[in-house]
PDB file of C-alpha atoms in Angstrom:
ATOM      1  CA  GLN A   1       0.000   0.000   0.000  1.00 87.00           C
ATOM      2  CA  VAL A   2       1.363   3.405  -1.000  1.00 95.00           C
ATOM      3  CA  GLN A   3       1.131   6.365   1.338  1.00 97.00           C
ATOM      4  CA  LEU A   4       1.836  10.009   0.586  1.00 98.00           C
ATOM      5  CA  VAL A   5       2.370  12.144   3.663  1.00 96.00           C
ATOM      6  CA  GLU A   6       2.509  15.934   3.424  1.00 96.00           C
ATOM      7  CA  SER A   7       4.038  18.273   5.973  1.00 96.00           C
ATOM      8  CA  GLY A   8       5.044  21.898   6.320  1.00 97.00           C
ATOM      9  CA  GLY A   9       1.711  23.683   6.187  1.00 96.00           C
ATOM     10  CA  GLY A  10       0.701  26.325   8.666  1.00 97.00           C
ATOM     11  CA  LEU A  11      -0.248  29.939   9.257  1.00 98.00           C
ATOM     12  CA  VAL A  12       1.907  32.688   7.778  1.00 98.00           C
ATOM     13  CA  GLN A  13       1.548  36.403   7.141  1.00 98.00           C
ATOM     14  CA  ALA A  14       1.271  37.764   3.627  1.00 98.00           C
ATOM     15  CA  GLY A  15       4.701  38.072   2.079  1.00 98.00           C
ATOM     16  CA  GLY A  16       6.037  35.179   4.086  1.00 98.00           C
ATOM     17  CA  SER A  17       7.311  31.765   3.049  1.00 98.00           C
ATOM     18  CA  LEU A  18       6.547  28.122   3.671  1.00 98.00           C
ATOM     19  CA  ARG A  19       8.094  24.886   2.439  1.00 98.00           C
ATOM     20  CA  LEU A  20       5.888  21.874   1.915  1.00 98.00           C
ATOM     21  CA  SER A  21       7.211  18.329   1.763  1.00 98.00           C
ATOM     22  CA  CYS A  22       5.571  15.112   0.620  1.00 98.00           C
ATOM     23  CA  THR A  23       7.137  11.695   1.029  1.00 98.00           C
ATOM     24  CA  ALA A  24       5.907   8.516  -0.603  1.00 98.00           C
ATOM     25  CA  SER A  25       6.306   5.161   1.084  1.00 97.00           C
ATOM     26  CA  GLY A  26       5.396   1.580   0.292  1.00 95.00           C
ATOM     27  CA  SER A  27       6.614  -1.117  -2.060  1.00 94.00           C
ATOM     28  CA  ILE A  28       7.673   1.437  -4.656  1.00 96.00           C
ATOM     29  CA  VAL A  29       9.345   0.434  -7.904  1.00 96.00           C
ATOM     30  CA  SER A  30       9.299   3.803  -9.617  1.00 96.00           C
ATOM     31  CA  ILE A  31       7.757   7.261  -9.408  1.00 97.00           C
ATOM     32  CA  ASN A  32       6.983   9.311 -12.489  1.00 97.00           C
ATOM     33  CA  ALA A  33       5.447  12.761 -12.196  1.00 97.00           C
ATOM     34  CA  MET A  34       4.828  14.304  -8.809  1.00 98.00           C
ATOM     35  CA  GLY A  35       2.882  17.431  -8.087  1.00 98.00           C
ATOM     36  CA  TRP A  36       1.033  19.757  -5.807  1.00 98.00           C
ATOM     37  CA  TYR A  37      -2.607  20.744  -6.058  1.00 98.00           C
ATOM     38  CA  ARG A  38      -4.708  22.948  -3.842  1.00 98.00           C
ATOM     39  CA  GLN A  39      -8.335  23.429  -2.948  1.00 98.00           C
ATOM     40  CA  ALA A  40      -9.714  26.568  -1.367  1.00 97.00           C
ATOM     41  CA  PRO A  41     -13.102  26.595   0.392  1.00 93.00           C
ATOM     42  CA  GLY A  42     -15.932  26.538  -2.124  1.00 95.00           C
ATOM     43  CA  LYS A  43     -13.582  26.048  -5.067  1.00 97.00           C
ATOM     44  CA  GLN A  44     -12.443  23.133  -7.185  1.00 97.00           C
ATOM     45  CA  ARG A  45      -9.081  21.513  -6.706  1.00 98.00           C
ATOM     46  CA  GLU A  46      -6.516  23.135  -8.990  1.00 98.00           C
ATOM     47  CA  LEU A  47      -3.012  22.367 -10.158  1.00 98.00           C
ATOM     48  CA  VAL A  48      -0.226  24.314  -8.479  1.00 98.00           C
ATOM     49  CA  ALA A  49       2.928  22.705  -9.877  1.00 98.00           C
ATOM     50  CA  THR A  50       4.198  19.430 -11.271  1.00 98.00           C
ATOM     51  CA  ILE A  51       7.617  17.898 -11.836  1.00 98.00           C
ATOM     52  CA  THR A  52       8.496  14.906 -14.003  1.00 97.00           C
ATOM     53  CA  GLU A  53      11.016  12.182 -13.317  1.00 94.00           C
ATOM     54  CA  ILE A  54      13.503  14.142 -15.441  1.00 95.00           C
ATOM     55  CA  ASP A  55      12.798  17.375 -13.554  1.00 95.00           C
ATOM     56  CA  HIS A  56      10.655  19.124 -16.125  1.00 97.00           C
ATOM     57  CA  THR A  57       8.433  21.510 -14.213  1.00 98.00           C
ATOM     58  CA  ASN A  58       5.083  23.144 -14.825  1.00 98.00           C
ATOM     59  CA  TYR A  59       3.408  25.888 -12.806  1.00 98.00           C
ATOM     60  CA  ALA A  60       0.027  27.522 -12.567  1.00 98.00           C
ATOM     61  CA  ASP A  61       0.209  31.101 -13.802  1.00 98.00           C
ATOM     62  CA  SER A  62      -0.878  32.350 -10.390  1.00 98.00           C
ATOM     63  CA  VAL A  63       2.250  30.979  -8.681  1.00 98.00           C
ATOM     64  CA  LYS A  64       4.934  31.435 -11.348  1.00 98.00           C
ATOM     65  CA  GLY A  65       7.917  33.296  -9.984  1.00 98.00           C
ATOM     66  CA  ARG A  66       6.842  32.727  -6.378  1.00 98.00           C
ATOM     67  CA  PHE A  67       6.703  28.941  -5.952  1.00 98.00           C
ATOM     68  CA  THR A  68       9.379  26.369  -6.776  1.00 98.00           C
ATOM     69  CA  ILE A  69       8.811  22.630  -7.015  1.00 98.00           C
ATOM     70  CA  SER A  70      11.665  20.155  -6.620  1.00 98.00           C
ATOM     71  CA  ARG A  71      12.136  16.485  -5.844  1.00 97.00           C
ATOM     72  CA  ASP A  72      14.586  14.064  -4.276  1.00 96.00           C
ATOM     73  CA  GLY A  73      14.252  10.777  -6.108  1.00 93.00           C
ATOM     74  CA  ALA A  74      16.257   8.803  -3.608  1.00 94.00           C
ATOM     75  CA  LYS A  75      13.975   9.937  -0.783  1.00 96.00           C
ATOM     76  CA  HIS A  76      10.729   9.642  -2.818  1.00 97.00           C
ATOM     77  CA  THR A  77      10.026  13.215  -1.768  1.00 98.00           C
ATOM     78  CA  VAL A  78       8.674  16.281  -3.530  1.00 98.00           C
ATOM     79  CA  TYR A  79       8.950  19.809  -2.166  1.00 98.00           C
ATOM     80  CA  LEU A  80       7.133  23.059  -2.758  1.00 98.00           C
ATOM     81  CA  GLN A  81       8.929  26.226  -1.733  1.00 98.00           C
ATOM     82  CA  MET A  82       6.364  29.000  -1.485  1.00 98.00           C
ATOM     83  CA  ASN A  83       7.574  32.595  -1.280  1.00 98.00           C
ATOM     84  CA  SER A  84       5.773  35.934  -1.340  1.00 98.00           C
ATOM     85  CA  LEU A  85       2.626  34.243  -0.132  1.00 98.00           C
ATOM     86  CA  LYS A  86      -0.704  35.976  -0.657  1.00 98.00           C
ATOM     87  CA  PRO A  87      -4.045  35.526   1.139  1.00 97.00           C
ATOM     88  CA  GLU A  88      -5.425  33.965  -2.050  1.00 97.00           C
ATOM     89  CA  ASP A  89      -2.900  31.140  -1.643  1.00 98.00           C
ATOM     90  CA  THR A  90      -4.887  29.959   1.363  1.00 98.00           C
ATOM     91  CA  ALA A  91      -6.030  26.400   0.701  1.00 98.00           C
ATOM     92  CA  VAL A  92      -5.505  22.765   1.529  1.00 98.00           C
ATOM     93  CA  TYR A  93      -2.486  21.608  -0.461  1.00 98.00           C
ATOM     94  CA  TYR A  94      -2.453  18.044  -1.746  1.00 98.00           C
ATOM     95  CA  CYS A  95       0.436  15.976  -2.999  1.00 98.00           C
ATOM     96  CA  ASN A  96      -0.021  13.704  -6.008  1.00 98.00           C
ATOM     97  CA  ALA A  97       2.294  11.134  -7.532  1.00 98.00           C
ATOM     98  CA  ALA A  98       2.266   8.525 -10.272  1.00 98.00           C
ATOM     99  CA  ILE A  99       3.726   5.420  -8.664  1.00 98.00           C
ATOM    100  CA  GLN A 100       4.413   1.850  -9.704  1.00 97.00           C
ATOM    101  CA  THR A 101       4.720  -0.721  -6.935  1.00 96.00           C
ATOM    102  CA  ILE A 102       5.861  -4.314  -6.916  1.00 95.00           C
ATOM    103  CA  PHE A 103       2.197  -5.296  -6.851  1.00 93.00           C
ATOM    104  CA  THR A 104       0.571  -2.762  -9.174  1.00 92.00           C
ATOM    105  CA  ARG A 105       1.151  -0.918 -12.414  1.00 95.00           C
ATOM    106  CA  MET A 106       1.498   2.874 -12.479  1.00 95.00           C
ATOM    107  CA  ASN A 107      -1.328   4.495 -10.527  1.00 96.00           C
ATOM    108  CA  SER A 108      -2.085   7.978  -9.258  1.00 97.00           C
ATOM    109  CA  TYR A 109      -1.985   8.500  -5.509  1.00 97.00           C
ATOM    110  CA  TRP A 110      -3.018  11.415  -3.324  1.00 98.00           C
ATOM    111  CA  GLY A 111      -1.965  12.591   0.096  1.00 98.00           C
ATOM    112  CA  ARG A 112      -4.466  13.728   2.721  1.00 97.00           C
ATOM    113  CA  GLY A 113      -3.517  17.368   2.410  1.00 97.00           C
ATOM    114  CA  THR A 114      -1.931  20.052   4.531  1.00 97.00           C
ATOM    115  CA  GLN A 115      -3.549  23.383   5.373  1.00 98.00           C
ATOM    116  CA  VAL A 116      -1.858  26.601   4.321  1.00 98.00           C
ATOM    117  CA  THR A 117      -3.351  29.815   5.671  1.00 98.00           C
ATOM    118  CA  VAL A 118      -2.021  33.229   4.676  1.00 98.00           C
ATOM    119  CA  SER A 119      -3.208  36.176   6.739  1.00 98.00           C
ATOM    120  CA  SER A 120      -3.389  39.710   5.376  1.00 94.00           C
TER     121      SER A 120
END
């Protein structure tokens, strides 16, 4: 069974920074793309940033220049460095990863989410 566990969320003032981490565990053979999504109250879940297994990155326009996604393949971990945070960044942030295990083919997995709150 694969688990994705996020950490690093919290309360921060506008203009501040946070670093999110997400680590995958289980009988993992390989991990392809990993990414971060977020869902604000009353809104649909939206893509924040993704990174492929060869470190190609993609960002939502709303976070370009402020957020940086990275990964450590050996640790099965993806990071999201968030700078210049704005109140509109307030949301639950979810980790997602495409993972192949010794028992299953490549599947998409989600973490339980971590709350990020930015005060004005």
